[in-house]
């Protein structure tokens, strides 16, 4: 692709940057390992057997890309920015809870909503960050988003208040970082090593 655009690549600098990136990635995995929140096959099976927790409808994430790229912030059509959602599950250390009161203060944990506008990390696409709030009552800061067999897990910590299963909340992604994620994704794709052909 770079050749088609008449661009050159400094292979030595590219290889050095790629090596540095790999090392930084390894280091970040080691540092944050105690706060890793993820569903395993047993957790997913428990969710699939629980009819009150549907797989997350994440179709709203596609509308926001259109909104961010084509509308001024004051003219975003209804339904393309923050969305209303319902908490379906609260997850911490291999267990599901009915309320955040059962989760230790300052703990990193996950929330599953019935619907979301957050992008989960997948295929090189960086995850969104933002907040899940009940205005003036509770604020959950989303610092990571992962998808497990259709269940979107919003990972983060409670800044204040209390959240419970069945609460109506507002799902609000960080628009500033969302504007740069497509550029980072494109950069990764352009800088990725070419696929080997046989």
PDB file of C-alpha atoms in Angstrom:
ATOM      1  CA  UNK A   1       0.000   0.000   0.000  1.00  0.00           C
ATOM      2  CA  UNK A   2       2.861   2.368   0.842  1.00  0.00           C
ATOM      3  CA  UNK A   3       4.469   1.721  -2.551  1.00  0.00           C
ATOM      4  CA  UNK A   4       1.190   2.545  -4.314  1.00  0.00           C
ATOM      5  CA  UNK A   5       1.216   5.914  -2.573  1.00  0.00           C
ATOM      6  CA  UNK A   6       4.839   6.522  -3.474  1.00  0.00           C
ATOM      7  CA  UNK A   7       5.980   6.246   0.136  1.00  0.00           C
ATOM      8  CA  UNK A   8       9.199   4.641   1.289  1.00  0.00           C
ATOM      9  CA  UNK A   9       9.794   2.594   4.427  1.00  0.00           C
ATOM     10  CA  UNK A  10      12.938   2.731   6.534  1.00  0.00           C
ATOM     11  CA  UNK A  11      13.086  -0.975   7.411  1.00  0.00           C
ATOM     12  CA  UNK A  12      15.673  -0.545  10.169  1.00  0.00           C
ATOM     13  CA  UNK A  13      13.593   2.087  12.009  1.00  0.00           C
ATOM     14  CA  UNK A  14      10.453   0.037  11.407  1.00  0.00           C
ATOM     15  CA  UNK A  15      12.024  -3.110  12.932  1.00  0.00           C
ATOM     16  CA  UNK A  16      13.296  -1.112  15.946  1.00  0.00           C
ATOM     17  CA  UNK A  17       9.845   0.414  16.499  1.00  0.00           C
ATOM     18  CA  UNK A  18       8.184  -2.974  16.140  1.00  0.00           C
ATOM     19  CA  UNK A  19      10.560  -4.539  18.709  1.00  0.00           C
ATOM     20  CA  UNK A  20       9.998  -1.661  21.145  1.00  0.00           C
ATOM     21  CA  UNK A  21       6.240  -2.028  20.725  1.00  0.00           C
ATOM     22  CA  UNK A  22       6.374  -5.770  21.459  1.00  0.00           C
ATOM     23  CA  UNK A  23       8.442  -5.183  24.610  1.00  0.00           C
ATOM     24  CA  UNK A  24       6.103  -2.432  25.821  1.00  0.00           C
ATOM     25  CA  UNK A  25       3.127  -4.723  25.229  1.00  0.00           C
ATOM     26  CA  UNK A  26       4.717  -7.538  27.250  1.00  0.00           C
ATOM     27  CA  UNK A  27       5.517  -5.137  30.090  1.00  0.00           C
ATOM     28  CA  UNK A  28       1.969  -3.766  30.236  1.00  0.00           C
ATOM     29  CA  UNK A  29       0.561  -7.293  30.466  1.00  0.00           C
ATOM     30  CA  UNK A  30       2.808  -8.059  33.450  1.00  0.00           C
ATOM     31  CA  UNK A  31       2.083  -4.788  35.276  1.00  0.00           C
ATOM     32  CA  UNK A  32      -1.719  -4.955  35.033  1.00  0.00           C
ATOM     33  CA  UNK A  33      -2.129  -8.704  35.490  1.00  0.00           C
ATOM     34  CA  UNK A  34      -3.700  -8.391  38.961  1.00  0.00           C
ATOM     35  CA  UNK A  35      -6.514  -6.223  37.551  1.00  0.00           C
ATOM     36  CA  UNK A  36      -7.351  -8.434  34.576  1.00  0.00           C
ATOM     37  CA  UNK A  37     -11.102  -8.994  34.424  1.00  0.00           C
ATOM     38  CA  UNK A  38     -12.262 -11.584  31.933  1.00  0.00           C
ATOM     39  CA  UNK A  39     -14.943 -14.190  31.560  1.00  0.00           C
ATOM     40  CA  UNK A  40     -13.887 -17.826  31.213  1.00  0.00           C
ATOM     41  CA  UNK A  41     -15.908 -20.662  29.677  1.00  0.00           C
ATOM     42  CA  UNK A  42     -17.673 -21.357  32.995  1.00  0.00           C
ATOM     43  CA  UNK A  43     -18.717 -17.711  33.372  1.00  0.00           C
ATOM     44  CA  UNK A  44     -19.990 -17.630  29.782  1.00  0.00           C
ATOM     45  CA  UNK A  45     -21.936 -20.871  30.360  1.00  0.00           C
ATOM     46  CA  UNK A  46     -23.523 -19.325  33.473  1.00  0.00           C
ATOM     47  CA  UNK A  47     -24.570 -16.283  31.442  1.00  0.00           C
ATOM     48  CA  UNK A  48     -25.981 -18.406  28.623  1.00  0.00           C
ATOM     49  CA  UNK A  49     -28.063 -20.379  31.153  1.00  0.00           C
ATOM     50  CA  UNK A  50     -29.403 -17.159  32.671  1.00  0.00           C
ATOM     51  CA  UNK A  51     -32.332 -15.991  30.511  1.00  0.00           C
ATOM     52  CA  UNK A  52     -32.351 -12.574  32.224  1.00  0.00           C
ATOM     53  CA  UNK A  53     -28.918 -11.747  30.714  1.00  0.00           C
ATOM     54  CA  UNK A  54     -29.152 -11.493  26.912  1.00  0.00           C
ATOM     55  CA  UNK A  55     -26.103 -11.091  24.709  1.00  0.00           C
ATOM     56  CA  UNK A  56     -25.258  -7.402  24.443  1.00  0.00           C
ATOM     57  CA  UNK A  57     -26.768  -5.409  21.578  1.00  0.00           C
ATOM     58  CA  UNK A  58     -23.774  -3.363  20.418  1.00  0.00           C
ATOM     59  CA  UNK A  59     -25.271  -2.065  17.167  1.00  0.00           C
ATOM     60  CA  UNK A  60     -25.240   1.515  18.522  1.00  0.00           C
ATOM     61  CA  UNK A  61     -21.437   1.577  18.168  1.00  0.00           C
ATOM     62  CA  UNK A  62     -21.819   1.731  14.389  1.00  0.00           C
ATOM     63  CA  UNK A  63     -24.031   4.814  14.502  1.00  0.00           C
ATOM     64  CA  UNK A  64     -21.542   6.750  16.606  1.00  0.00           C
ATOM     65  CA  UNK A  65     -18.807   6.496  13.975  1.00  0.00           C
ATOM     66  CA  UNK A  66     -21.156   8.221  11.548  1.00  0.00           C
ATOM     67  CA  UNK A  67     -22.074  10.777  14.188  1.00  0.00           C
ATOM     68  CA  UNK A  68     -18.469  11.589  15.103  1.00  0.00           C
ATOM     69  CA  UNK A  69     -17.277  11.893  11.537  1.00  0.00           C
ATOM     70  CA  UNK A  70     -20.164  13.701   9.876  1.00  0.00           C
ATOM     71  CA  UNK A  71     -22.048  15.808  12.423  1.00  0.00           C
ATOM     72  CA  UNK A  72     -20.954  18.740  14.591  1.00  0.00           C
ATOM     73  CA  UNK A  73     -21.255  17.754  18.273  1.00  0.00           C
ATOM     74  CA  UNK A  74     -24.351  19.931  18.792  1.00  0.00           C
ATOM     75  CA  UNK A  75     -26.187  18.335  15.834  1.00  0.00           C
ATOM     76  CA  UNK A  76     -25.688  14.589  16.439  1.00  0.00           C
ATOM     77  CA  UNK A  77     -28.985  12.835  15.608  1.00  0.00           C
ATOM     78  CA  UNK A  78     -30.931  11.247  18.480  1.00  0.00           C
ATOM     79  CA  UNK A  79     -29.633   7.774  19.305  1.00  0.00           C
ATOM     80  CA  UNK A  80     -26.141   8.370  17.919  1.00  0.00           C
ATOM     81  CA  UNK A  81     -24.394   9.619  21.054  1.00  0.00           C
ATOM     82  CA  UNK A  82     -24.921   8.470  24.629  1.00  0.00           C
ATOM     83  CA  UNK A  83     -27.490   5.716  24.953  1.00  0.00           C
ATOM     84  CA  UNK A  84     -29.822   4.502  27.679  1.00  0.00           C
ATOM     85  CA  UNK A  85     -29.174   0.956  28.833  1.00  0.00           C
ATOM     86  CA  UNK A  86     -29.990  -1.486  31.622  1.00  0.00           C
ATOM     87  CA  UNK A  87     -27.459  -3.285  33.802  1.00  0.00           C
ATOM     88  CA  UNK A  88     -27.822  -7.040  33.300  1.00  0.00           C
ATOM     89  CA  UNK A  89     -24.827  -8.367  35.263  1.00  0.00           C
ATOM     90  CA  UNK A  90     -22.079  -7.234  37.642  1.00  0.00           C
ATOM     91  CA  UNK A  91     -18.954  -9.423  37.623  1.00  0.00           C
ATOM     92  CA  UNK A  92     -15.986  -9.575  39.999  1.00  0.00           C
ATOM     93  CA  UNK A  93     -13.453 -12.344  40.703  1.00  0.00           C
ATOM     94  CA  UNK A  94     -15.324 -15.264  39.142  1.00  0.00           C
ATOM     95  CA  UNK A  95     -18.718 -14.303  40.591  1.00  0.00           C
ATOM     96  CA  UNK A  96     -21.832 -12.407  39.537  1.00  0.00           C
ATOM     97  CA  UNK A  97     -23.405  -9.943  41.980  1.00  0.00           C
ATOM     98  CA  UNK A  98     -26.740  -8.122  42.213  1.00  0.00           C
ATOM     99  CA  UNK A  99     -25.154  -4.867  43.420  1.00  0.00           C
ATOM    100  CA  UNK A 100     -21.811  -3.094  43.520  1.00  0.00           C
ATOM    101  CA  UNK A 101     -22.218  -3.034  47.325  1.00  0.00           C
ATOM    102  CA  UNK A 102     -20.960  -6.643  47.214  1.00  0.00           C
ATOM    103  CA  UNK A 103     -17.779  -5.596  45.358  1.00  0.00           C
ATOM    104  CA  UNK A 104     -14.822  -4.246  47.411  1.00  0.00           C
ATOM    105  CA  UNK A 105     -14.289  -0.478  47.244  1.00  0.00           C
ATOM    106  CA  UNK A 106     -11.778   0.592  44.565  1.00  0.00           C
ATOM    107  CA  UNK A 107     -11.932  -2.870  42.929  1.00  0.00           C
ATOM    108  CA  UNK A 108     -11.729  -3.295  39.178  1.00  0.00           C
ATOM    109  CA  UNK A 109     -14.803  -5.219  37.971  1.00  0.00           C
ATOM    110  CA  UNK A 110     -17.080  -5.653  34.978  1.00  0.00           C
ATOM    111  CA  UNK A 111     -20.604  -4.643  34.021  1.00  0.00           C
ATOM    112  CA  UNK A 112     -22.714  -6.186  31.259  1.00  0.00           C
ATOM    113  CA  UNK A 113     -25.452  -3.999  29.777  1.00  0.00           C
ATOM    114  CA  UNK A 114     -28.384  -4.980  27.570  1.00  0.00           C
ATOM    115  CA  UNK A 115     -27.075  -2.541  24.938  1.00  0.00           C
ATOM    116  CA  UNK A 116     -23.956  -0.441  24.479  1.00  0.00           C
ATOM    117  CA  UNK A 117     -22.341   2.131  22.226  1.00  0.00           C
ATOM    118  CA  UNK A 118     -18.820   1.118  23.339  1.00  0.00           C
ATOM    119  CA  UNK A 119     -16.418  -0.629  20.972  1.00  0.00           C
ATOM    120  CA  UNK A 120     -14.839  -3.736  22.492  1.00  0.00           C
ATOM    121  CA  UNK A 121     -11.235  -4.548  21.639  1.00  0.00           C
ATOM    122  CA  UNK A 122     -11.139  -6.834  18.589  1.00  0.00           C
ATOM    123  CA  UNK A 123      -9.065  -7.409  15.469  1.00  0.00           C
ATOM    124  CA  UNK A 124      -6.672  -4.549  16.178  1.00  0.00           C
ATOM    125  CA  UNK A 125      -9.505  -2.133  17.033  1.00  0.00           C
ATOM    126  CA  UNK A 126      -8.733  -0.408  20.331  1.00  0.00           C
ATOM    127  CA  UNK A 127     -11.464  -0.484  23.009  1.00  0.00           C
ATOM    128  CA  UNK A 128     -13.438   2.590  24.041  1.00  0.00           C
ATOM    129  CA  UNK A 129     -13.251   4.292  27.406  1.00  0.00           C
ATOM    130  CA  UNK A 130     -15.949   6.366  29.088  1.00  0.00           C
ATOM    131  CA  UNK A 131     -18.566   6.126  31.802  1.00  0.00           C
ATOM    132  CA  UNK A 132     -21.736   4.328  32.815  1.00  0.00           C
ATOM    133  CA  UNK A 133     -23.775   6.694  34.973  1.00  0.00           C
ATOM    134  CA  UNK A 134     -26.961   7.377  36.829  1.00  0.00           C
ATOM    135  CA  UNK A 135     -26.885  11.170  36.904  1.00  0.00           C
ATOM    136  CA  UNK A 136     -25.952  12.428  40.351  1.00  0.00           C
ATOM    137  CA  UNK A 137     -26.231   8.931  41.879  1.00  0.00           C
ATOM    138  CA  UNK A 138     -23.436   6.740  40.528  1.00  0.00           C
ATOM    139  CA  UNK A 139     -20.506   6.877  38.100  1.00  0.00           C
ATOM    140  CA  UNK A 140     -18.636   3.798  36.827  1.00  0.00           C
ATOM    141  CA  UNK A 141     -15.479   4.701  34.882  1.00  0.00           C
ATOM    142  CA  UNK A 142     -14.973   2.313  31.939  1.00  0.00           C
ATOM    143  CA  UNK A 143     -11.253   1.772  31.311  1.00  0.00           C
ATOM    144  CA  UNK A 144     -11.451  -1.332  29.094  1.00  0.00           C
ATOM    145  CA  UNK A 145     -14.097  -3.126  27.028  1.00  0.00           C
ATOM    146  CA  UNK A 146     -13.908  -6.786  25.971  1.00  0.00           C
ATOM    147  CA  UNK A 147     -16.407  -9.062  24.273  1.00  0.00           C
ATOM    148  CA  UNK A 148     -16.861 -12.707  25.269  1.00  0.00           C
ATOM    149  CA  UNK A 149     -19.137 -14.771  23.021  1.00  0.00           C
ATOM    150  CA  UNK A 150     -21.459 -11.797  22.453  1.00  0.00           C
ATOM    151  CA  UNK A 151     -21.415 -10.469  26.037  1.00  0.00           C
ATOM    152  CA  UNK A 152     -19.751  -7.037  26.135  1.00  0.00           C
ATOM    153  CA  UNK A 153     -17.933  -6.607  29.448  1.00  0.00           C
ATOM    154  CA  UNK A 154     -17.345  -2.972  30.465  1.00  0.00           C
ATOM    155  CA  UNK A 155     -14.346  -3.092  32.808  1.00  0.00           C
ATOM    156  CA  UNK A 156     -13.449  -0.351  35.260  1.00  0.00           C
ATOM    157  CA  UNK A 157     -14.131   0.965  38.740  1.00  0.00           C
ATOM    158  CA  UNK A 158     -16.895   2.768  40.588  1.00  0.00           C
ATOM    159  CA  UNK A 159     -15.994   6.413  41.160  1.00  0.00           C
ATOM    160  CA  UNK A 160     -18.946   6.970  43.503  1.00  0.00           C
ATOM    161  CA  UNK A 161     -22.399   5.671  44.330  1.00  0.00           C
ATOM    162  CA  UNK A 162     -23.960   2.237  43.947  1.00  0.00           C
ATOM    163  CA  UNK A 163     -25.168   0.306  40.898  1.00  0.00           C
ATOM    164  CA  UNK A 164     -27.469  -2.716  40.808  1.00  0.00           C
ATOM    165  CA  UNK A 165     -28.700  -5.228  38.270  1.00  0.00           C
ATOM    166  CA  UNK A 166     -31.794  -3.798  36.490  1.00  0.00           C
ATOM    167  CA  UNK A 167     -30.710  -0.167  37.036  1.00  0.00           C
ATOM    168  CA  UNK A 168     -31.320   2.139  34.081  1.00  0.00           C
ATOM    169  CA  UNK A 169     -28.070   3.904  33.161  1.00  0.00           C
ATOM    170  CA  UNK A 170     -26.529   6.098  30.485  1.00  0.00           C
ATOM    171  CA  UNK A 171     -23.684   4.531  28.503  1.00  0.00           C
ATOM    172  CA  UNK A 172     -21.286   7.318  27.535  1.00  0.00           C
ATOM    173  CA  UNK A 173     -18.069   6.708  25.572  1.00  0.00           C
ATOM    174  CA  UNK A 174     -15.165   9.183  25.517  1.00  0.00           C
ATOM    175  CA  UNK A 175     -15.654  11.044  22.215  1.00  0.00           C
ATOM    176  CA  UNK A 176     -12.170  12.574  22.208  1.00  0.00           C
ATOM    177  CA  UNK A 177     -10.364   9.226  22.227  1.00  0.00           C
ATOM    178  CA  UNK A 178     -12.911   7.777  19.779  1.00  0.00           C
ATOM    179  CA  UNK A 179     -11.906  10.316  17.138  1.00  0.00           C
ATOM    180  CA  UNK A 180      -8.295   9.053  17.247  1.00  0.00           C
ATOM    181  CA  UNK A 181      -8.905   5.298  17.472  1.00  0.00           C
ATOM    182  CA  UNK A 182      -9.574   4.878  13.704  1.00  0.00           C
ATOM    183  CA  UNK A 183      -6.300   6.692  12.998  1.00  0.00           C
ATOM    184  CA  UNK A 184      -4.400   4.420  15.400  1.00  0.00           C
ATOM    185  CA  UNK A 185      -6.014   1.368  13.794  1.00  0.00           C
ATOM    186  CA  UNK A 186      -4.996   2.578  10.322  1.00  0.00           C
ATOM    187  CA  UNK A 187      -1.472   3.267  11.568  1.00  0.00           C
ATOM    188  CA  UNK A 188      -1.205  -0.280  12.934  1.00  0.00           C
ATOM    189  CA  UNK A 189      -2.430  -1.730   9.656  1.00  0.00           C
ATOM    190  CA  UNK A 190       0.063   0.311   7.619  1.00  0.00           C
ATOM    191  CA  UNK A 191       2.980  -0.497   9.904  1.00  0.00           C
ATOM    192  CA  UNK A 192       2.168  -4.199  10.314  1.00  0.00           C
ATOM    193  CA  UNK A 193       4.688  -6.530   8.678  1.00  0.00           C
ATOM    194  CA  UNK A 194       3.536  -7.797   5.288  1.00  0.00           C
ATOM    195  CA  UNK A 195       1.939 -11.230   5.243  1.00  0.00           C
ATOM    196  CA  UNK A 196       4.270 -13.962   4.092  1.00  0.00           C
ATOM    197  CA  UNK A 197       3.246 -15.555   0.850  1.00  0.00           C
ATOM    198  CA  UNK A 198       4.029 -19.142   0.001  1.00  0.00           C
TER     199      UNK A 198
END
